[in-house]
Amino acid sequence: MSIRSASSLLAAAAMSTILAAPGFAADPIKIGVPVGLSGANSVVAPSVVQSAELAVEEINAKGGVLGRKLALEVADDASGAAGAQKAFDSLVFQKKVDVLISMETSAARNAALPIVTRGKTPYIYTSFYEGKSCSPFMYVNAWVPEQQVPPIVDYFNKEKGAKTFFLIGSDYAFGRGMLAFTKGYIEKTGGKVVGEEYLPMDGTDWTPIISKLKSAAPSALITSTAGGAPNVTLTKQLRAAGVAIPYGNLAVDEGTAKGMGTDADGIFISASYVTGIDSAANKAFLAAMQKKFGADLKTPNDLSVPEYEAVYAYKAAVEKAGSTDATPVLKALAEVKVDGPRGSISMSQQHHAPLTMYLGQVQPDGAVKVIKSFPNVDAGPQCPNLKS
C-alpha cells in the first residue's frame, strides 16, 4: 500500500470516528440507583427509575455535565438490609459509580451507609424517612417527621375533633421512628394515644391489630408502614373491617394510592409533592414524563419526584465544583439550589431541605385533593454535628 493510500484510509477512519461520536467525552459520569425492584418497595420503585431516566435524558440532550454523558446503573436492593449491602457494594466497588441517588427503606439505607462511607461516595437519599440519619456523605431532599406529621395531627385535632389516636406501623426504623415522633406530637398538642401496634415488614395479616384498634375505639388512626405492599394490605383489611374513622397515612404516595383503588378513598396524607401542584415547572415535568413513557408511565409521586430533582442537584454540584471528585461535590451539594416540580429545593440545613408541604385527601379516583399548603417548612435539628 502506498503512503498516500494509507493516509487516505487513516483520514477516512478519523472522519468516520468524528461522525459517529456523540459529542461527549469518553467516560460517562455514572449515577448508581439502588432501589427495591423486588420486596416491599416494588410497588413504587419503577416510578423512581422512570424519574431518573427522564432527568438523565434531559441533561444529556443539553450536553451532559462538564461535557460528559450521564449514565444510570440500576441495582435491585430487594427493599432490605441484605440486598442493600449487595447492591451498594456492587455499585460502589465494581461499577465504580460517581454518586448514589435513590429512595430506599430505612433498613436498606442503614445497612448501606457503612459501604458509602468506605467508598467515600456521595449519596443523595430521596426518600421520606424517620429523620436524624447523618453522614458526611449523605444528603436528603425528602421530608422528615418534623415536616410531615404536624399538618395531619393538627387537622384531625382542629377540624375532626380527634382527641384519641391509634397508631399502626411496620416494625422497623421508619415505622417506629415516625410513630415515636407522632406520639410525642399528639401528646404535646393535648391528644392521647390509646394504642400502638406493629407488624413485621413482610407481614400481611393485620387482623389481630385491627381487632385491637376497634376495641380501643379511637377518634382517629395514623399509620406508618413500609412504602408499597404493606400499605396496600393494611388499607385493604382496614376497609374490609369497616374502619371509617379519620385515617392519616404517613407512608402512602400518590402512585400507591391510585393502585389501591377505592380502598384509598378518604385517606389523609401530608406530602412534599402531589401531581396537582399548579406550577409551570410541575406541568412541564408531567408533560415530559407522559411524552417519554406514554401508557407505561407510573404515577409521579413523593418518592419519585425527589429522584428527578436529585439528579439535577448532582449536576449543579458537579458544575459548581468543576469536578466529580467527592470532596468538592459534597461541599457544593449544600450550596446549590434546584428549581423543579416541587419548587426551589436546597439541601442547605444540616444536609436536609426545607420543603413546602401539602395536606391532602385521596379522592375516589386516587388523585389527591390539596386541603392546605405549608410553605418552606424547616426540617428541624436533624444533623447538628455536620458542618452544613
PDB file of N, CA, C and O in Angstrom, residues 9 27 29 47-48 63 89 110 128 150 179 203 210 218 233 265 285 307-308 331 336 358:
ATOM      1  N   LEU A   9      -6.829   6.226   3.983  1.00  0.00           N
ATOM      2  CA  LEU A   9      -7.591   5.329   4.850  1.00  0.00           C
ATOM      3  C   LEU A   9      -7.658   5.871   6.276  1.00  0.00           C
ATOM      4  O   LEU A   9      -8.693   5.824   6.934  1.00  0.00           O
ATOM      5  N   ASP A  27     -15.541   8.920  28.938  1.00  0.00           N
ATOM      6  CA  ASP A  27     -16.039   8.281  30.149  1.00  0.00           C
ATOM      7  C   ASP A  27     -17.309   8.955  30.653  1.00  0.00           C
ATOM      8  O   ASP A  27     -17.304  10.153  30.948  1.00  0.00           O
ATOM      9  N   ILE A  29     -20.314   9.892  33.353  1.00  0.00           N
ATOM     10  CA  ILE A  29     -20.479  10.046  34.796  1.00  0.00           C
ATOM     11  C   ILE A  29     -21.550   9.055  35.222  1.00  0.00           C
ATOM     12  O   ILE A  29     -22.672   9.103  34.737  1.00  0.00           O
ATOM     13  N   SER A  47     -41.468   3.844  39.392  1.00  0.00           N
ATOM     14  CA  SER A  47     -41.656   5.283  39.174  1.00  0.00           C
ATOM     15  C   SER A  47     -40.377   6.051  39.480  1.00  0.00           C
ATOM     16  O   SER A  47     -40.075   7.066  38.845  1.00  0.00           O
ATOM     17  N   VAL A  48     -39.605   5.579  40.443  1.00  0.00           N
ATOM     18  CA  VAL A  48     -38.335   6.211  40.797  1.00  0.00           C
ATOM     19  C   VAL A  48     -37.344   6.078  39.640  1.00  0.00           C
ATOM     20  O   VAL A  48     -36.681   7.047  39.254  1.00  0.00           O
ATOM     21  N   GLY A  63     -26.178  18.468  26.488  1.00  0.00           N
ATOM     22  CA  GLY A  63     -24.722  18.469  26.532  1.00  0.00           C
ATOM     23  C   GLY A  63     -24.098  17.777  27.716  1.00  0.00           C
ATOM     24  O   GLY A  63     -22.873  17.781  27.867  1.00  0.00           O
ATOM     25  N   ASP A  89     -22.514  -2.422  47.427  1.00  0.00           N
ATOM     26  CA  ASP A  89     -21.153  -2.915  47.231  1.00  0.00           C
ATOM     27  C   ASP A  89     -20.836  -3.046  45.742  1.00  0.00           C
ATOM     28  O   ASP A  89     -19.763  -2.644  45.282  1.00  0.00           O
ATOM     29  N   ASN A 110     -29.739   2.145  56.275  1.00  0.00           N
ATOM     30  CA  ASN A 110     -28.849   1.944  57.421  1.00  0.00           C
ATOM     31  C   ASN A 110     -27.783   0.896  57.143  1.00  0.00           C
ATOM     32  O   ASN A 110     -26.634   1.034  57.565  1.00  0.00           O
ATOM     33  N   PHE A 128     -38.648  10.020  51.820  1.00  0.00           N
ATOM     34  CA  PHE A 128     -39.094  10.478  53.132  1.00  0.00           C
ATOM     35  C   PHE A 128     -38.727   9.410  54.152  1.00  0.00           C
ATOM     36  O   PHE A 128     -38.718   8.218  53.857  1.00  0.00           O
ATOM     37  N   PRO A 150     -47.054  17.185  61.724  1.00  0.00           N
ATOM     38  CA  PRO A 150     -47.946  18.208  62.284  1.00  0.00           C
ATOM     39  C   PRO A 150     -49.175  18.553  61.446  1.00  0.00           C
ATOM     40  O   PRO A 150     -50.268  18.719  62.014  1.00  0.00           O
ATOM     41  N   LEU A 179     -43.681   6.898  64.161  1.00  0.00           N
ATOM     42  CA  LEU A 179     -44.746   6.876  65.156  1.00  0.00           C
ATOM     43  C   LEU A 179     -44.275   7.343  66.528  1.00  0.00           C
ATOM     44  O   LEU A 179     -45.072   7.855  67.316  1.00  0.00           O
ATOM     45  N   GLY A 203     -44.927  -8.917  56.997  1.00  0.00           N
ATOM     46  CA  GLY A 203     -46.213  -9.438  57.468  1.00  0.00           C
ATOM     47  C   GLY A 203     -47.359  -8.984  56.583  1.00  0.00           C
ATOM     48  O   GLY A 203     -47.318  -7.906  55.982  1.00  0.00           O
ATOM     49  N   ILE A 210     -56.065  -4.920  63.884  1.00  0.00           N
ATOM     50  CA  ILE A 210     -57.314  -4.220  63.587  1.00  0.00           C
ATOM     51  C   ILE A 210     -58.355  -4.510  64.675  1.00  0.00           C
ATOM     52  O   ILE A 210     -59.144  -3.629  65.045  1.00  0.00           O
ATOM     53  N   PRO A 218     -60.716   4.552  69.012  1.00  0.00           N
ATOM     54  CA  PRO A 218     -60.128   5.893  68.953  1.00  0.00           C
ATOM     55  C   PRO A 218     -60.933   6.804  68.034  1.00  0.00           C
ATOM     56  O   PRO A 218     -61.773   6.335  67.260  1.00  0.00           O
ATOM     57  N   THR A 233     -51.898  -3.862  51.760  1.00  0.00           N
ATOM     58  CA  THR A 233     -52.571  -4.914  52.526  1.00  0.00           C
ATOM     59  C   THR A 233     -53.268  -4.354  53.760  1.00  0.00           C
ATOM     60  O   THR A 233     -54.397  -4.749  54.082  1.00  0.00           O
ATOM     61  N   ASP A 265     -59.716   5.751  49.140  1.00  0.00           N
ATOM     62  CA  ASP A 265     -60.625   6.898  49.181  1.00  0.00           C
ATOM     63  C   ASP A 265     -60.745   7.435  50.609  1.00  0.00           C
ATOM     64  O   ASP A 265     -61.063   6.696  51.540  1.00  0.00           O
ATOM     65  N   PHE A 285     -42.878  19.087  33.761  1.00  0.00           N
ATOM     66  CA  PHE A 285     -42.369  17.776  34.176  1.00  0.00           C
ATOM     67  C   PHE A 285     -43.366  16.670  33.838  1.00  0.00           C
ATOM     68  O   PHE A 285     -43.002  15.639  33.254  1.00  0.00           O
ATOM     69  N   GLU A 307     -36.268  12.042  43.283  1.00  0.00           N
ATOM     70  CA  GLU A 307     -35.213  11.389  42.492  1.00  0.00           C
ATOM     71  C   GLU A 307     -34.855  12.252  41.278  1.00  0.00           C
ATOM     72  O   GLU A 307     -33.679  12.484  40.984  1.00  0.00           O
ATOM     73  N   TYR A 308     -35.869  12.727  40.572  1.00  0.00           N
ATOM     74  CA  TYR A 308     -35.671  13.581  39.403  1.00  0.00           C
ATOM     75  C   TYR A 308     -34.900  14.842  39.794  1.00  0.00           C
ATOM     76  O   TYR A 308     -33.909  15.214  39.151  1.00  0.00           O
ATOM     77  N   LYS A 331     -19.274  19.342  49.263  1.00  0.00           N
ATOM     78  CA  LYS A 331     -19.379  20.728  49.726  1.00  0.00           C
ATOM     79  C   LYS A 331     -20.421  21.490  48.906  1.00  0.00           C
ATOM     80  O   LYS A 331     -21.256  22.221  49.454  1.00  0.00           O
ATOM     81  N   VAL A 336     -26.007  24.348  46.383  1.00  0.00           N
ATOM     82  CA  VAL A 336     -26.766  24.512  45.138  1.00  0.00           C
ATOM     83  C   VAL A 336     -28.268  24.470  45.401  1.00  0.00           C
ATOM     84  O   VAL A 336     -28.730  23.947  46.421  1.00  0.00           O
ATOM     85  N   TYR A 358     -47.853  19.678  51.667  1.00  0.00           N
ATOM     86  CA  TYR A 358     -49.258  19.741  51.259  1.00  0.00           C
ATOM     87  C   TYR A 358     -50.074  18.740  52.068  1.00  0.00           C
ATOM     88  O   TYR A 358     -49.758  17.553  52.093  1.00  0.00           O
TER      89      TYR A 358
END
